[in-house]
Amino acid sequence: MNNKTLLENLRSIPDWPIKGVNFRDVSTLFKSPECLRIMSDELVDLYKDKGITKIVGIESRGFVMSSAVAYHLNAGIVLCRKPGKLPCETVQESYAKEYGIDTIEIHKDAINEEDIILLHDDLLATGGTMKAACDLVKKFHPKKIYCNFIIELKSEFPHARDTFAKDIEISSLLQF
């Protein structure tokens, strides 16, 4: 998709958080009403005919667009958070990261077998967090799972999509 306005407003920060990384900062897109509208419109257009019943927003930047899109798709929101942030009984999934093990969780009653789920996060790099989120959501046996990202770093991580099951449709608004 690579909308010109989004590309022009996306901030890149070289050598952050470590040398050699070109950090793509979506906060510059979130602060722009025009960029928010463009992203929301593009996401709604992508998923308007998919029957989405719930959008799982991945902590924390995934929460922003999840809410806007859920409103337009008449869908609910499910928060996927780090441990200890959700007040009721949860289901967890742990996964390996380059510097250790991390865990995410959602409420035990958040998803059912009738749901069609869209998982949303800001960035696809290695795919570790979203793969864990997919595995977590699969525990609920929903009808279908879709994944979406604002940014996909295809040139840096060309095989990130390969970590996902073939039945999961993946899309991104910006690809680098």
C-alpha positions as MATLAB code, in Angstrom:
seq = 'MNNKTLLENLRSIPDWPIKGVNFRDVSTLFKSPECLRIMSDELVDLYKDKGITKIVGIESRGFVMSSAVAYHLNAGIVLCRKPGKLPCETVQESYAKEYGIDTIEIHKDAINEEDIILLHDDLLATGGTMKAACDLVKKFHPKKIYCNFIIELKSEFPHARDTFAKDIEISSLLQF';
ca = [
       0.000    0.000    0.000;
       2.760    2.446    1.035;
       0.608    5.567    1.131;
       2.741    8.621    0.334;
       1.354   10.725    3.196;
       2.067    7.969    5.727;
       5.606    7.526    4.426;
       6.252   11.284    4.592;
       5.030   11.448    8.203;
       6.772    8.350    9.538;
       9.803    9.198   11.647;
      12.891    7.007   11.362;
      15.450    7.102   14.144;
      18.842    5.673   13.181;
      20.796    3.607   15.691;
      17.941    3.314   18.204;
      17.556    1.447   20.509;
      20.939    0.007   19.481;
      23.501    0.802   16.798;
      22.498   -0.527   13.396;
      18.744   -0.411   14.004;
      16.665    2.102   12.025;
      13.666    2.484   14.361;
      10.349    3.261   12.629;
       8.421    5.487   15.037;
       4.660    5.214   14.472;
       3.934    7.890   17.081;
       4.349   10.513   14.354;
       1.522    8.805   12.440;
      -0.684    8.659   15.528;
      -0.350   12.385   16.263;
      -1.500   13.378   12.766;
      -5.287   13.468   12.257;
      -4.764   12.973    8.517;
      -2.550    9.909    9.034;
      -4.978    8.446   11.570;
      -7.801    8.847    9.062;
      -5.769    7.287    6.243;
      -4.710    4.309    8.355;
      -8.217    3.790    9.701;
      -9.770    4.014    6.231;
      -7.223    1.589    4.745;
      -7.697   -0.927    7.557;
     -11.475   -0.722    7.406;
     -11.344   -1.197    3.632;
      -9.112   -4.273    4.024;
     -11.383   -5.977    6.568;
     -14.909   -4.648    5.991;
     -16.068   -7.833    4.249;
     -14.278  -10.368    6.473;
     -16.901  -10.608    9.229;
     -14.487   -9.518   11.981;
     -16.151   -9.811   15.391;
     -13.180   -8.905   17.607;
      -9.884   -7.104   17.170;
      -7.014   -8.155   19.407;
      -4.746   -5.166   20.012;
      -1.170   -6.063   20.952;
       0.334   -4.003   23.799;
       0.714   -1.157   23.506;
       0.922    0.539   20.127;
      -1.478   -2.037   18.716;
      -4.206   -0.596   20.916;
      -4.406    2.697   19.013;
      -5.645    1.565   15.606;
      -7.493   -1.456   16.992;
      -9.992    0.818   18.682;
     -10.605    3.026   15.648;
     -11.048    0.078   13.304;
     -13.235   -1.886   15.736;
     -15.601    1.066   15.918;
     -16.020    1.144   12.132;
     -16.319   -2.654   11.805;
     -18.784   -2.905   14.699;
     -16.380   -5.296   16.414;
     -15.218   -5.686   19.993;
     -11.722   -5.140   21.357;
      -9.561   -7.690   23.155;
      -6.428   -6.467   24.896;
      -3.309   -8.616   24.590;
      -1.055   -7.532   27.450;
       2.024   -8.356   29.433;
       1.421  -10.451   32.575;
      -0.195   -8.789   35.562;
      -1.937   -6.026   33.616;
      -5.357   -7.678   33.213;
      -7.574   -7.957   36.318;
      -9.445  -11.234   35.679;
      -8.457  -14.819   34.897;
      -6.215  -14.992   31.836;
      -4.755  -17.384   29.297;
      -1.024  -16.972   28.602;
       1.497  -17.703   25.887;
       5.257  -17.485   26.380;
       7.755  -17.079   23.565;
      11.471  -16.647   23.030;
      12.928  -13.261   22.215;
      16.485  -12.431   21.279;
      17.250  -11.533   24.906;
      15.070  -13.986   26.864;
      11.529  -15.237   27.349;
       8.464  -13.010   27.256;
       4.800  -13.726   27.981;
       1.533  -12.229   26.787;
      -1.990  -12.852   28.001;
      -5.654  -12.131   27.360;
      -8.754  -12.609   29.474;
     -10.037  -16.176   29.567;
     -13.531  -15.066   28.495;
     -12.415  -12.690   25.715;
     -12.868  -14.904   22.633;
     -15.192  -17.747   21.662;
     -15.480  -20.268   18.842;
     -17.887  -18.067   16.878;
     -15.443  -15.164   16.649;
     -13.521  -14.023   13.598;
     -10.390  -12.339   14.893;
      -8.156   -9.598   13.556;
      -4.876   -9.298   15.464;
      -3.261   -5.882   15.077;
       0.145   -4.496   16.008;
       2.306   -1.641   14.822;
       5.311   -3.543   13.453;
       6.273   -6.871   11.913;
      10.003   -7.493   12.276;
      10.897  -10.997   13.492;
       7.245  -11.885   14.076;
       7.814  -13.333   17.549;
       5.221  -11.343   19.467;
       2.503  -11.694   16.840;
       3.208  -15.404   16.388;
       2.751  -15.839   20.140;
      -0.463  -13.797   19.967;
      -1.729  -16.030   17.138;
      -0.895  -19.137   19.134;
      -2.663  -17.650   22.150;
      -5.801  -16.814   20.149;
      -5.820  -20.280   18.542;
      -6.362  -21.745   22.024;
      -9.892  -20.301   21.835;
     -10.634  -22.023   18.472;
     -12.092  -18.994   16.653;
     -13.519  -19.434   13.149;
     -10.725  -17.435   11.489;
      -7.659  -15.334   12.363;
      -6.242  -12.419   10.387;
      -3.095  -10.429   11.246;
      -2.328   -6.826   10.390;
       0.567   -4.455   10.929;
       1.081   -0.787   10.198;
       4.723   -1.438    9.202;
       6.435   -4.552    7.875;
      10.233   -4.675    7.671;
      10.438   -7.078    4.720;
      13.953   -6.137    3.623;
      15.414   -6.633    7.105;
      13.325   -9.687    8.041;
      12.294  -11.326    4.730;
      11.140  -14.581    6.353;
       9.027  -13.194    9.208;
       5.779  -14.248    7.517;
       7.081  -17.817    7.263;
       6.685  -18.233   11.038;
       2.886  -18.017   10.735;
       0.531  -20.835    9.768;
      -0.453  -20.772    6.087;
      -4.141  -20.249    6.931;
      -3.463  -16.862    8.542;
      -3.862  -13.951    6.151;
      -1.299  -11.221    6.881;
      -1.382   -7.628    5.673;
       0.595   -4.454    6.333;
       0.018   -0.819    5.396;
       3.684    0.098    4.892;
       6.452   -2.202    3.724;
      10.154   -1.504    3.853;
];
